[in-house]
Every structure is written in structure tokens, then in C-alpha cells.
mmCIF file of C-alpha atoms in Angstrom:
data_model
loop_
_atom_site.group_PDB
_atom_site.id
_atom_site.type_symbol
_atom_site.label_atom_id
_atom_site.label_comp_id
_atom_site.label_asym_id
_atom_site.label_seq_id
_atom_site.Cartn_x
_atom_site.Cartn_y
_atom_site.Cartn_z
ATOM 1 C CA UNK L 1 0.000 0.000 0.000
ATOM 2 C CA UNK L 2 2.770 2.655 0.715
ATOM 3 C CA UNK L 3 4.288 1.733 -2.681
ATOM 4 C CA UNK L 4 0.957 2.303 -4.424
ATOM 5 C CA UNK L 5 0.877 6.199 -2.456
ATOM 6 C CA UNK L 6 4.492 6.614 -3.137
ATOM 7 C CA UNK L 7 3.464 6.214 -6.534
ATOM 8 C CA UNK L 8 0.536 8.308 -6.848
ATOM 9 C CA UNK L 9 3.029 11.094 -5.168
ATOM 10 C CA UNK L 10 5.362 10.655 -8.125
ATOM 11 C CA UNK L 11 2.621 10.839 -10.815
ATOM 12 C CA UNK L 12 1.257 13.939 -9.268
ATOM 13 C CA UNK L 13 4.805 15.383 -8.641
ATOM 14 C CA UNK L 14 5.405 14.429 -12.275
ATOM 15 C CA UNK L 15 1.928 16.269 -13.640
ATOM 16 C CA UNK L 16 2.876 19.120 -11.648
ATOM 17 C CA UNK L 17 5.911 19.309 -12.800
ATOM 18 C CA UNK L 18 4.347 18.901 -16.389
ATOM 19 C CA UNK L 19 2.090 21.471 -16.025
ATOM 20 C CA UNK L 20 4.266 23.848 -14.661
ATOM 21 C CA UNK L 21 6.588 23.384 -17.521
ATOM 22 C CA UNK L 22 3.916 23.786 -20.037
ATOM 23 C CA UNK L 23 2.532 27.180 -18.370
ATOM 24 C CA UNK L 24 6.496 28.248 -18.190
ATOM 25 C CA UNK L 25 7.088 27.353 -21.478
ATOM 26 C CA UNK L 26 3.298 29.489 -22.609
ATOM 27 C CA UNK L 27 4.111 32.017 -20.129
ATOM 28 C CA UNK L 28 7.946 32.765 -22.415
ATOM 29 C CA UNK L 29 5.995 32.743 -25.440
ATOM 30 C CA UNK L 30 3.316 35.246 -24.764
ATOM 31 C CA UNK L 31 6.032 37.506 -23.369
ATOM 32 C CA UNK L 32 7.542 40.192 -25.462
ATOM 33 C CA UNK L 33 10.474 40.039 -27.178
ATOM 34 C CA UNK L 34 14.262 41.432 -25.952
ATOM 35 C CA UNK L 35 13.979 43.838 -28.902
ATOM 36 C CA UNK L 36 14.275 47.160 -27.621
ATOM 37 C CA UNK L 37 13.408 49.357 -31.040
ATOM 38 C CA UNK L 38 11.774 48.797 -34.253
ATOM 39 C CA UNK L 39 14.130 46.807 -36.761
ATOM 40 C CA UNK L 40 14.353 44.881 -40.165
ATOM 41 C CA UNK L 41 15.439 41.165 -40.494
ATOM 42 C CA UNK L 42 16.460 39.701 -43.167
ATOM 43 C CA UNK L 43 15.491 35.583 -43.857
ATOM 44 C CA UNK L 44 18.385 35.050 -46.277
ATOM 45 C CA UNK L 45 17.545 31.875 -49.047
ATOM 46 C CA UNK L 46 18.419 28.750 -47.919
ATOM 47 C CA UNK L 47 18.719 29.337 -44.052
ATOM 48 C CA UNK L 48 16.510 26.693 -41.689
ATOM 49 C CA UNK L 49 15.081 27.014 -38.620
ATOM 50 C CA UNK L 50 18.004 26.930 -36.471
ATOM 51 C CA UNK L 51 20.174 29.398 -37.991
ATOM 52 C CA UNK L 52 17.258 31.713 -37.728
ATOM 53 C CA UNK L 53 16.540 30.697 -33.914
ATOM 54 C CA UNK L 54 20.562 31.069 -33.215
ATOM 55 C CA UNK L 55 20.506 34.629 -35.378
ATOM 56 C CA UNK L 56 17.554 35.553 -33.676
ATOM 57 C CA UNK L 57 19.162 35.120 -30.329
ATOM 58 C CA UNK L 58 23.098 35.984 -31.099
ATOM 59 C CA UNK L 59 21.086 39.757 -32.500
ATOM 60 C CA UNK L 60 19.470 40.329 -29.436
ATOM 61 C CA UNK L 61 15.943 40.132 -30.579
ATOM 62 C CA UNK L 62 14.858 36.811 -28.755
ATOM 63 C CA UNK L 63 16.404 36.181 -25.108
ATOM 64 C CA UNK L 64 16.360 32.637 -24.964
ATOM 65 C CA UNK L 65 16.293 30.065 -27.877
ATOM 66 C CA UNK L 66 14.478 26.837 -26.199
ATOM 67 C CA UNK L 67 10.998 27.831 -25.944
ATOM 68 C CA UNK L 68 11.389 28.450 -30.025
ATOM 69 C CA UNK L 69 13.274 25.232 -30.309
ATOM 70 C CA UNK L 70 10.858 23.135 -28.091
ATOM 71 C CA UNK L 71 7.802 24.846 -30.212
ATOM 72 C CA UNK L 72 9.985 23.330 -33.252
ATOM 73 C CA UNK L 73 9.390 19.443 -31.697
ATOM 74 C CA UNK L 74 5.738 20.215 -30.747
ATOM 75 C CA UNK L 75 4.612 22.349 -33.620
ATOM 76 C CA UNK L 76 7.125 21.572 -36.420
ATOM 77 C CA UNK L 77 4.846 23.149 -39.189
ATOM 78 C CA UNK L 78 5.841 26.776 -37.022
ATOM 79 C CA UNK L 79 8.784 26.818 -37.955
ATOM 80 C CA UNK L 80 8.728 25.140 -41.124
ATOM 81 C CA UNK L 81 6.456 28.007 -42.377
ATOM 82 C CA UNK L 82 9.584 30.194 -41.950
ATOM 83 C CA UNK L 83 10.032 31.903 -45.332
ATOM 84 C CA UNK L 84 12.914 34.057 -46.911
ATOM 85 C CA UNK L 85 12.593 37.864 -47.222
ATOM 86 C CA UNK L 86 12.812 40.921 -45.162
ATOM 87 C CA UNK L 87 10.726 41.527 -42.362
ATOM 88 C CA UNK L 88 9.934 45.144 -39.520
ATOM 89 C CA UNK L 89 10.060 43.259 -36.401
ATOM 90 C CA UNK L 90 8.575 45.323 -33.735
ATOM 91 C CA UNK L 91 9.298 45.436 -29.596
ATOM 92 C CA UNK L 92 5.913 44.446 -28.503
ATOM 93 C CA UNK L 93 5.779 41.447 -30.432
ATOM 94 C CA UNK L 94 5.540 38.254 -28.434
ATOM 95 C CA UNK L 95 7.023 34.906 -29.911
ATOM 96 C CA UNK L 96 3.680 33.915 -31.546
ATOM 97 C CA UNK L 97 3.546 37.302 -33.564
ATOM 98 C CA UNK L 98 7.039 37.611 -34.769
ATOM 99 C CA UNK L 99 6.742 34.047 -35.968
ATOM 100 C CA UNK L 100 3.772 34.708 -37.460
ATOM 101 C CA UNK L 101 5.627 37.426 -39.390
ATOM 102 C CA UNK L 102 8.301 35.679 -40.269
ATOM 103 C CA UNK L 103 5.883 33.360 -41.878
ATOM 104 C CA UNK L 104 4.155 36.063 -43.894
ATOM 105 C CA UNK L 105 3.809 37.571 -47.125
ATOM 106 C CA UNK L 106 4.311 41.010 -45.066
ATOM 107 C CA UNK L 107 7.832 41.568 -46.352
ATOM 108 C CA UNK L 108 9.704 45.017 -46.397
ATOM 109 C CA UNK L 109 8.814 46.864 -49.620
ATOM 110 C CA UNK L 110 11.584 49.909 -50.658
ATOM 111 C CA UNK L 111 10.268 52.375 -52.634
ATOM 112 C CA UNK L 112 11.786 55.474 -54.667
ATOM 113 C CA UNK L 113 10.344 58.322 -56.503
ATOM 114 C CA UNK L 114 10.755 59.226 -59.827
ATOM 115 C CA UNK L 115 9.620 62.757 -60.008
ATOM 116 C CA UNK L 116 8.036 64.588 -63.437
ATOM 117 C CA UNK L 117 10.050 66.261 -65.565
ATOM 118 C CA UNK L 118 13.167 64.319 -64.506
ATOM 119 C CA UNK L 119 15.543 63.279 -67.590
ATOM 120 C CA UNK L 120 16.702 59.883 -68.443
ATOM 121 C CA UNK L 121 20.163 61.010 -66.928
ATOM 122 C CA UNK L 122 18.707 61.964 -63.308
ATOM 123 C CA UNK L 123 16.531 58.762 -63.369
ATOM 124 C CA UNK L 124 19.629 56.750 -63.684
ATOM 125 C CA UNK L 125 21.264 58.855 -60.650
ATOM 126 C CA UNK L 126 17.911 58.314 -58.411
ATOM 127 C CA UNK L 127 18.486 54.368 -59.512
ATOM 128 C CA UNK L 128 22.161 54.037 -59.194
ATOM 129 C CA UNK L 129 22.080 55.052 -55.236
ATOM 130 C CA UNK L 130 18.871 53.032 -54.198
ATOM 131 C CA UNK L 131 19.323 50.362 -51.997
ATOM 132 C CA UNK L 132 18.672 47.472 -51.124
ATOM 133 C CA UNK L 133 18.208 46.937 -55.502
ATOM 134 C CA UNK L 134 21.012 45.122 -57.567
ATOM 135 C CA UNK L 135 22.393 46.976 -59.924
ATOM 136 C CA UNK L 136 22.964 45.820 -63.275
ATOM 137 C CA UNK L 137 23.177 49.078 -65.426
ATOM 138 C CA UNK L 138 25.913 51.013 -63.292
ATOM 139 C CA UNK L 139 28.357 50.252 -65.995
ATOM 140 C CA UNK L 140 26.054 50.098 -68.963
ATOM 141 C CA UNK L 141 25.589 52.884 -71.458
ATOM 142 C CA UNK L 142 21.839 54.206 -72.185
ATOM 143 C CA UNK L 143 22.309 52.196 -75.446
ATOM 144 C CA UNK L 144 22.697 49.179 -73.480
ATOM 145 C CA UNK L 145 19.715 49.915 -71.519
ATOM 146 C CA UNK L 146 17.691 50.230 -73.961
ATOM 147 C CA UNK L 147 18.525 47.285 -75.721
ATOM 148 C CA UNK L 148 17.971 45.011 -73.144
ATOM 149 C CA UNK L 149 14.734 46.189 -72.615
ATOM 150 C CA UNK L 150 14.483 45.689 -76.840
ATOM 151 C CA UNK L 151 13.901 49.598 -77.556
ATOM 152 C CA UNK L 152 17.398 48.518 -79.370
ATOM 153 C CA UNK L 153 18.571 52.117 -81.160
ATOM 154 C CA UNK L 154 15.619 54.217 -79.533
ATOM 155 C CA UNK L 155 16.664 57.297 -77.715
ATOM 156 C CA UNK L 156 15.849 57.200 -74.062
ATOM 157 C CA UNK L 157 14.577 60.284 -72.995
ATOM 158 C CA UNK L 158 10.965 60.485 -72.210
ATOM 159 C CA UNK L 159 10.047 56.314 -72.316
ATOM 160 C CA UNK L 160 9.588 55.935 -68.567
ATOM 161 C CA UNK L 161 7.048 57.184 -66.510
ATOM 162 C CA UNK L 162 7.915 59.212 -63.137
ATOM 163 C CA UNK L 163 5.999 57.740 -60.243
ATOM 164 C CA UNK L 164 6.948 56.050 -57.123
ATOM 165 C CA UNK L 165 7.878 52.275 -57.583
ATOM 166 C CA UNK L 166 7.774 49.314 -55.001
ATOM 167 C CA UNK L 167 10.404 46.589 -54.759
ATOM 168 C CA UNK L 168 11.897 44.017 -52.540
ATOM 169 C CA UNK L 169 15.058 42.920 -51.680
ATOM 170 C CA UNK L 170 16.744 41.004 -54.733
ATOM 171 C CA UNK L 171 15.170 43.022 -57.482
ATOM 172 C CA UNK L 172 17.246 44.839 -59.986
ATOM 173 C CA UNK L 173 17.469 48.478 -61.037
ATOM 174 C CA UNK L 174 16.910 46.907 -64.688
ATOM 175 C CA UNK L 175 13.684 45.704 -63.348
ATOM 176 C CA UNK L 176 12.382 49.277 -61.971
ATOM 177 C CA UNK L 177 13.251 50.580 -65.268
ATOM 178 C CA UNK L 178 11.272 47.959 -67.380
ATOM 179 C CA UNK L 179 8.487 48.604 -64.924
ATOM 180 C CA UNK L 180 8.890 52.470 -65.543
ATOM 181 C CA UNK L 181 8.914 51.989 -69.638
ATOM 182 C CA UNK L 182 6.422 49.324 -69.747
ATOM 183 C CA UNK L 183 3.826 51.779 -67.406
ATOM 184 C CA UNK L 184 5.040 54.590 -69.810
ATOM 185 C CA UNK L 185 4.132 53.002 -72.930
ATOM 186 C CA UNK L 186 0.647 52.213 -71.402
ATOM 187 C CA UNK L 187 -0.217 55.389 -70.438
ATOM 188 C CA UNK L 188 0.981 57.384 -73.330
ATOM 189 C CA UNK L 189 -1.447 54.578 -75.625
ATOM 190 C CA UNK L 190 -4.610 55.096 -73.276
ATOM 191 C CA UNK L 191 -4.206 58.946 -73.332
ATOM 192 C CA UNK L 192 -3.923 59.091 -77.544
ATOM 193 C CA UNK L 193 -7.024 56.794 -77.739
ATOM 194 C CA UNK L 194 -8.897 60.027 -75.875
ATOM 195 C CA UNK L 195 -7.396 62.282 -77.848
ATOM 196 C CA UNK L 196 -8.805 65.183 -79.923
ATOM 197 C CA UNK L 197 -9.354 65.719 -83.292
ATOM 198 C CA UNK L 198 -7.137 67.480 -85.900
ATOM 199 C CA UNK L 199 -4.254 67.542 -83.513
ATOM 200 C CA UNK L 200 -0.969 69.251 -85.805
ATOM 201 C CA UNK L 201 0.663 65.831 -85.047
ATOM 202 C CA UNK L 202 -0.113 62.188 -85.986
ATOM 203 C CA UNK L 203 1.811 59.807 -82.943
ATOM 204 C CA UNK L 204 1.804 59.211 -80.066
ATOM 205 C CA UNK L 205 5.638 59.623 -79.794
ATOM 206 C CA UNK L 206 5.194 63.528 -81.010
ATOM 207 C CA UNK L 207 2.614 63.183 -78.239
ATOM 208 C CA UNK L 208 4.946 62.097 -75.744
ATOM 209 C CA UNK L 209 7.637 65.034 -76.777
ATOM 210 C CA UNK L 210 4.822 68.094 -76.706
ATOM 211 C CA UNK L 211 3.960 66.742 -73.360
ATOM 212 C CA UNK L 212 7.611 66.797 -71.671
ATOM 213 C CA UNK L 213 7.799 70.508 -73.248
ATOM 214 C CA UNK L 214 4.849 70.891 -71.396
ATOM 215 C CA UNK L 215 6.268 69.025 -67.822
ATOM 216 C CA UNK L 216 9.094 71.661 -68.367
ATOM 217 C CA UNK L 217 7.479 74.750 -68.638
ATOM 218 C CA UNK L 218 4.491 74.573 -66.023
ATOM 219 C CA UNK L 219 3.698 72.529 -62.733
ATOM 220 C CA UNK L 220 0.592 74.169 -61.883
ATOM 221 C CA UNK L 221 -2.271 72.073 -63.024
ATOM 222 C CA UNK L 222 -4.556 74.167 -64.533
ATOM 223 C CA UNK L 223 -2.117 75.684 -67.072
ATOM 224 C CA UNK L 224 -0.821 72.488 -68.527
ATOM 225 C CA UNK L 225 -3.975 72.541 -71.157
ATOM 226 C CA UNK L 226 -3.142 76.396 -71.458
ATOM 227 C CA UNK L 227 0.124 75.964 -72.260
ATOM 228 C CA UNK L 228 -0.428 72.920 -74.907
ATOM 229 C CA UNK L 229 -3.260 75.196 -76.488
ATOM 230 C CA UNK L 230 -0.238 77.770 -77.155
ATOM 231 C CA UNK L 231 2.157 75.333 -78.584
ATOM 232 C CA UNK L 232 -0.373 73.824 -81.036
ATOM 233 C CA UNK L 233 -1.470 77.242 -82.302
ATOM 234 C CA UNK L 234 1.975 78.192 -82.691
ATOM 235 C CA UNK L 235 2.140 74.184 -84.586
ATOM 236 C CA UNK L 236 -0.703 74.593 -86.624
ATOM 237 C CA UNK L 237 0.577 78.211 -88.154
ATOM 238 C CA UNK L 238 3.763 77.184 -88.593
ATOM 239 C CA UNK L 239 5.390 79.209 -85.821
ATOM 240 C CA UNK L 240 8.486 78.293 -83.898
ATOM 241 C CA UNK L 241 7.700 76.765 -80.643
ATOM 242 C CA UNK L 242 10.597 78.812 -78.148
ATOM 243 C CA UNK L 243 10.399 77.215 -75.359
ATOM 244 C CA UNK L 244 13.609 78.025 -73.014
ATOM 245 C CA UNK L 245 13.610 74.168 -71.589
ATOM 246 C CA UNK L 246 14.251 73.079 -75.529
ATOM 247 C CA UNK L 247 17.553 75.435 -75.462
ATOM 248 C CA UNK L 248 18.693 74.406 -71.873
ATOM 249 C CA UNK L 249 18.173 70.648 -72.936
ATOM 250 C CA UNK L 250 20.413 71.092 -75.713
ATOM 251 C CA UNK L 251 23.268 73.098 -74.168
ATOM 252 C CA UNK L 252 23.831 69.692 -72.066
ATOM 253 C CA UNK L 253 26.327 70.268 -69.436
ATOM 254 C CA UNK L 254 27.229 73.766 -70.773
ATOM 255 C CA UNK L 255 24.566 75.537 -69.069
ATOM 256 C CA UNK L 256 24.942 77.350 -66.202
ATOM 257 C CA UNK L 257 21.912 78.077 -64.592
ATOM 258 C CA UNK L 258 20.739 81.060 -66.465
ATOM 259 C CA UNK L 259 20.029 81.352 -70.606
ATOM 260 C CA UNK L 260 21.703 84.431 -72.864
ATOM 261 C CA UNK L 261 20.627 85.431 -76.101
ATOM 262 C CA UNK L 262 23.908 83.805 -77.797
ATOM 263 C CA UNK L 263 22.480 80.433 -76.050
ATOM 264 C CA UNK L 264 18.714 81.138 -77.757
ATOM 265 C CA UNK L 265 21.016 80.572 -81.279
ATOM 266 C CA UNK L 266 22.818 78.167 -80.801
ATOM 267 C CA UNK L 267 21.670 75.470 -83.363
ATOM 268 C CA UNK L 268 21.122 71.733 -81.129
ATOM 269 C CA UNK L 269 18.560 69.637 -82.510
ATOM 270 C CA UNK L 270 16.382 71.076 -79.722
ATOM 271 C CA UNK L 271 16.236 74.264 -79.704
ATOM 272 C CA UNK L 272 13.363 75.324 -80.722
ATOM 273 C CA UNK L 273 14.450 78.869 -81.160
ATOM 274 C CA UNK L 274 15.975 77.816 -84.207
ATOM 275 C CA UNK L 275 14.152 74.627 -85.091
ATOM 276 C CA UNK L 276 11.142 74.475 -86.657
ATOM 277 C CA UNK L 277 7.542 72.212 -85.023
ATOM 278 C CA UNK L 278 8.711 69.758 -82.233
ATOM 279 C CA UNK L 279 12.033 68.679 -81.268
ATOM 280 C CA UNK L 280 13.218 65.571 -82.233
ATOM 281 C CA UNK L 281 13.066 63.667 -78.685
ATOM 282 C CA UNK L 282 11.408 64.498 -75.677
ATOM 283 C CA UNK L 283 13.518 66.255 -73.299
ATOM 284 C CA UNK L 284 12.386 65.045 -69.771
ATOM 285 C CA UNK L 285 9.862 62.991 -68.283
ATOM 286 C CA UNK L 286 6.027 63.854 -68.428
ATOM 287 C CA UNK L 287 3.341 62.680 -66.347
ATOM 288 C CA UNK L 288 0.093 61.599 -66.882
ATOM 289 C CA UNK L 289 -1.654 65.060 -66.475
ATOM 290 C CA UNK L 290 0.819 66.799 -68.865
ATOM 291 C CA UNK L 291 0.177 63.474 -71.853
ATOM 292 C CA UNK L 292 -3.644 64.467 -71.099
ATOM 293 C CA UNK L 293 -3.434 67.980 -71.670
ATOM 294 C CA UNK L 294 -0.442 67.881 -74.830
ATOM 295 C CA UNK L 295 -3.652 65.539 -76.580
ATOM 296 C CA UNK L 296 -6.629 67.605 -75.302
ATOM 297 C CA UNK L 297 -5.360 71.402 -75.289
ATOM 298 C CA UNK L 298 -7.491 74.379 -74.209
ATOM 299 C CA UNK L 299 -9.108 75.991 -76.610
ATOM 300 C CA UNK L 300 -8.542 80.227 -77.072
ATOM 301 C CA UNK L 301 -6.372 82.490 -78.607
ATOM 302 C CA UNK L 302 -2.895 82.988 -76.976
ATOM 303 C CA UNK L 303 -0.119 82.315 -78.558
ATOM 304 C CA UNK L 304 2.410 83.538 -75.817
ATOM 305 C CA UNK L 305 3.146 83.306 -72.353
ATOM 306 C CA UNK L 306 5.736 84.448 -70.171
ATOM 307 C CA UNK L 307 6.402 83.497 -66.233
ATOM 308 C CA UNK L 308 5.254 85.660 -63.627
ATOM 309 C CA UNK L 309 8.027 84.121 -61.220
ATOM 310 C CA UNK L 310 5.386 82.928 -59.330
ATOM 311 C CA UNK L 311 5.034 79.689 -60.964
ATOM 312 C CA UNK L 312 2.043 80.775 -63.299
ATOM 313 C CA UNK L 313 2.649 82.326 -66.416
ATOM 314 C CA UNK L 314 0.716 85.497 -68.132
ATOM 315 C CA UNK L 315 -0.874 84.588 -71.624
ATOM 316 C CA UNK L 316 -1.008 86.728 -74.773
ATOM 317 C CA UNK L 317 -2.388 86.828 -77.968
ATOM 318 C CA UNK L 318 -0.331 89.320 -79.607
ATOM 319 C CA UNK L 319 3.626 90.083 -79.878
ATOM 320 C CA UNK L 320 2.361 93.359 -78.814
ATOM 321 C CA UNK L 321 0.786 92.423 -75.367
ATOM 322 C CA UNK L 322 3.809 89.625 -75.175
ATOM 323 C CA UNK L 323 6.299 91.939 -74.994
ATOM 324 C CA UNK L 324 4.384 93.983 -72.666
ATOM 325 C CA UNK L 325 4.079 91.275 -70.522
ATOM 326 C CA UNK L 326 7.836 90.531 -70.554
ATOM 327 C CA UNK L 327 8.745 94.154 -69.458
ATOM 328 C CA UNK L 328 6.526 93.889 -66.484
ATOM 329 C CA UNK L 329 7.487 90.548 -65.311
ATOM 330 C CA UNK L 330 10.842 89.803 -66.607
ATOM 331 C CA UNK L 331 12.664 93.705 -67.709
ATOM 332 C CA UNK L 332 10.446 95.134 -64.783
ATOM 333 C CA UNK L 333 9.895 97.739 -66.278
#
């Protein structure tokens, strides 16, 4: 009989001991993590379970590795789940929650902006110092970008669309640009199927170079259609366009931040000063609004404008009330 209670004493002993184990081992779980501030981890390809458990711990965001490794034997699935990518682990996570997110499709997405009226030459900047992206076109000419996204011999300027792009770690900066050109090429072929009739130019492309003339000259909204109703006047009667942008695009790297008349003569393939209708490329990148209005211009008379230095422009019909506009705004006279 005292064998039979000694035995009952070891079972219950043994459950207790169980149980308490169990409610430890639930109690380390539910608790927070050691993480002290917000941080990103980073699953790399191939790693298992217990590399992450032992990275986890050797970082600092997990104090102790066994209740992980014991939820390994009980709920092998957990940890299996584990998938590669980066992940924003937070401080009040518990161990349920930042497994959970490590399990997730709630990876780290980097994002960049390409704004309007960049050129091809600043994208590539904004491209070349983003990170995390792998970069494949550092040492490759614009030709060579444009090849291997098969615009093989097509100049660059103007084919990709400024906007702010999503990626995650392991995609390439040739990616972001196909993703830029492709969206370009989309938008530029929904906005000429909306566009008006008897336009003084027949593609889209011609399209796409009116509206980065617009981009350039305005960025207040309601004077993009105003200032593609001027240039199509000036198109349809045969007038030279004179835009400013068209001159400093051309002068390249030789201008220095302000325009003389010898630099409204000098004879690019741009400058529209000297050329006559549209210049042969665009010369920066448009966005959707300025595509909308270079298709769908205002209607009226003006066939000028000159800024205010405000950022809105006064509009003219005449030479005569141009030129008065110039001496009040720009001579100040």
C-alpha cells in the first residue's frame, strides 16, 4: 500500500511538474520580445530554422532560444512556415507574432520616386544610389539599356514614366526601369485613344515630346492645357515653338543656370528657337496630367506666355501684349 501512495506522489509530482513546464514554457511565449526598437530582419535563401533561432538570439531580438526550439518538436509546421525575405520586427511582439511574421507575405517593400520632368540622366542617378536593388546598369551605357529592354537604337529620354515604384530585396534596377517603360508606354497609348481631333501631329511619340515641353514649362495644373493650347497654335501656323527648356536641354552640361541670347542661337537639334515644329526627342519625363493635356489642349487664342516668377505664367495673344508682358514681369519695367 505505501508503494501504491508513493506512486501516486510521483505521478502527481510528475503532472505538476508537467504542467508547470507547459505554463512556463506558454508564459515565455506570450512575453515580449528582448527587442528594444523597431528593426528589419532579413530571412536570407536557404537558411533553416536553427540558424534563424541562433541569429535571432546571437542579435538580441529573442532572449532565450528553447521555448522556439521546443515549439519546433511540438509544432514543427511553425517553424517550417519560416520563409525568406525581409521583415519590420517590432518590440511588442511576443514569440507567436514575430513568428507569425516571419511566416508572412508582409515583407519590407523599398520604394523610390521618380519625379516629373526628370531626364533619363537623373533617373539613372535616383536608380544608381537606391538600396537594397542590384544593380545591373551602373556600368552600362543608355544604349545598353535600352537594348535590353528591346527599344534597341531608340533614344531614351521620355520612355519611362515618373511615379513612385515598389520593390523588394533582390530586385534589380533593370527591373524598376522595365516597370517604368512598360507603365510609360501604357499610359501614353490610353491617353492618344482620348485624344482630340485634328491635332498638328499624328503619334503618339510627337505626343509624348509636346507633353515633356509641357512638364518643363508649367507645374501648376490648370495651365498644362493652357500651355499645350499655345504650342499647337503656334504648330498649326507654322510658328516656332521657343520654349527656353528646348535650349537648356540642348546646351547639355554647358549651361549654367541662367540662358543668354547667344544660347537662344545656338543650333542643337532642340532648340526650338531655331528649329522648326517639335524637337526631335522628348527632353524630360512627363506625367500623366501633362500626356492628357499635350492631346486635349485648351481651346482660345494665346499664342504667348511668359512666367510671372510665381510659378504661373501670363498669356497673350499678340507680340504686342507679349512683350508687354515681358517688361513687367521679366525687364520690370
Amino acid at each position: 500500500m505505501r508503494w501504491l501512495k508513493g506512486m501516486l506522489l510521483l505521478v502527481v509530482v510528475m503532472v505538476a511538474a508537467i504542467g508547470g513546464g507547459w505554463l512556463w514554457w506558454q508564459h515565455k511565449l506570450d512575453e515580449p520580445i528582448a527587442l528594444q526598437s523597431p528593426m528589419v530582419y532579413d530571412i536570407r535563401s536557404g537558411m533553416g530554422a536553427r540558424q534563424i533561432i541562433d541569429e535571432l538570439h546571437e542579435r538580441g531580438i529573442i532572449d532565450e532560444r528553447w521555448p522556439y526550439q521546443l515549439l519546433g518538436v511540438i509544432e514543427p509546421a511553425r517553424l517550417r512556415a519560416l520563409r525568406a525575405g525581409e521583415f519590420e520586427i517590432l518590440p511588442d511582439m511576443n514569440a507567436h507574432a514575430l513568428l507569425g511574421k516571419l511566416s508572412s507575405n508582409d515583407v519590407v517593400r523599398h520604394r523610390l520616386t521618380i519625379p516629373e520632368g526628370r531626364t533619363f540622366s537623373q533617373m539613372r542617378q535616383i536608380l544608381n544610389q537606391a538600396e537594397p536593388l542590384e544593380h545591373k546598369t551602373r556600368d552600362m551605357s543608355d544604349e545598353e539599356i535600352m537594348a535590353a529592354l528591346g527599344m534597341d537604337g531608340e533614344f531614351p529620354e521620355g520612355w519611362f514614366f515618373p511615379d513612385t515604384y515598389q520593390w523588394l530585396k533582390g530586385a534589380t534596377d533593370l527591373e524598376l526601369f522595365k516597370r517604368a517603360h512598360d507603365r510609360m508606354v501604357s499610359t501614353l497609348n490610353e491617353v492618344w485613344a482620348e485624344r482630340q481631333p485634328d491635332l498638328p501631329f499624328d503619334s503618339p511619340y510627337q505626343a509624348l515630346i509636346l507633353a515633356s515641353l509641357i512638364e518643363k514649362e508649367t507645374g501648376a495644373p490648370d495651365e498644362r492645357t493652357r500651355i499645350a493650347g499655345v504650342f499647337v497654335r503656334r504648330l498649326e501656323k507654322g510658328m516656332r515653338l521657343q520654349t527656353d527648356p528646348t535650349v537648356i536641354y540642348g546646351l547639355g552640361q554647358a549651361y549654367n543656370g541662367s540662358l543668354t541670347r547667344a544660347d537662344l542661337t545656338e543650333s542643337t537639334r532642340w532648340n526650338t528657337y531655331v528649329i522648326n515644329g517639335l524637337p526631335p526627342t522628348p527632353i524630360a519625363m512627363p506625367g500623366r496630367a501633362s500626356l492628357e493635356a499635350a492631346v486635349n489642349p485648351a481651346e482660345g487664342d494665346a499664342l504667348y506666355f511668359v512666367s510671372k516668377g510665381n510659378g504661373e505664367h501670363q498669356f497673350s495673344a499678340t507680340l504686342e501684349e507679349h512683350n508687354a508682358a515681358v517688361r513687367r514681369y521679366i525687364l520690370n519695367r
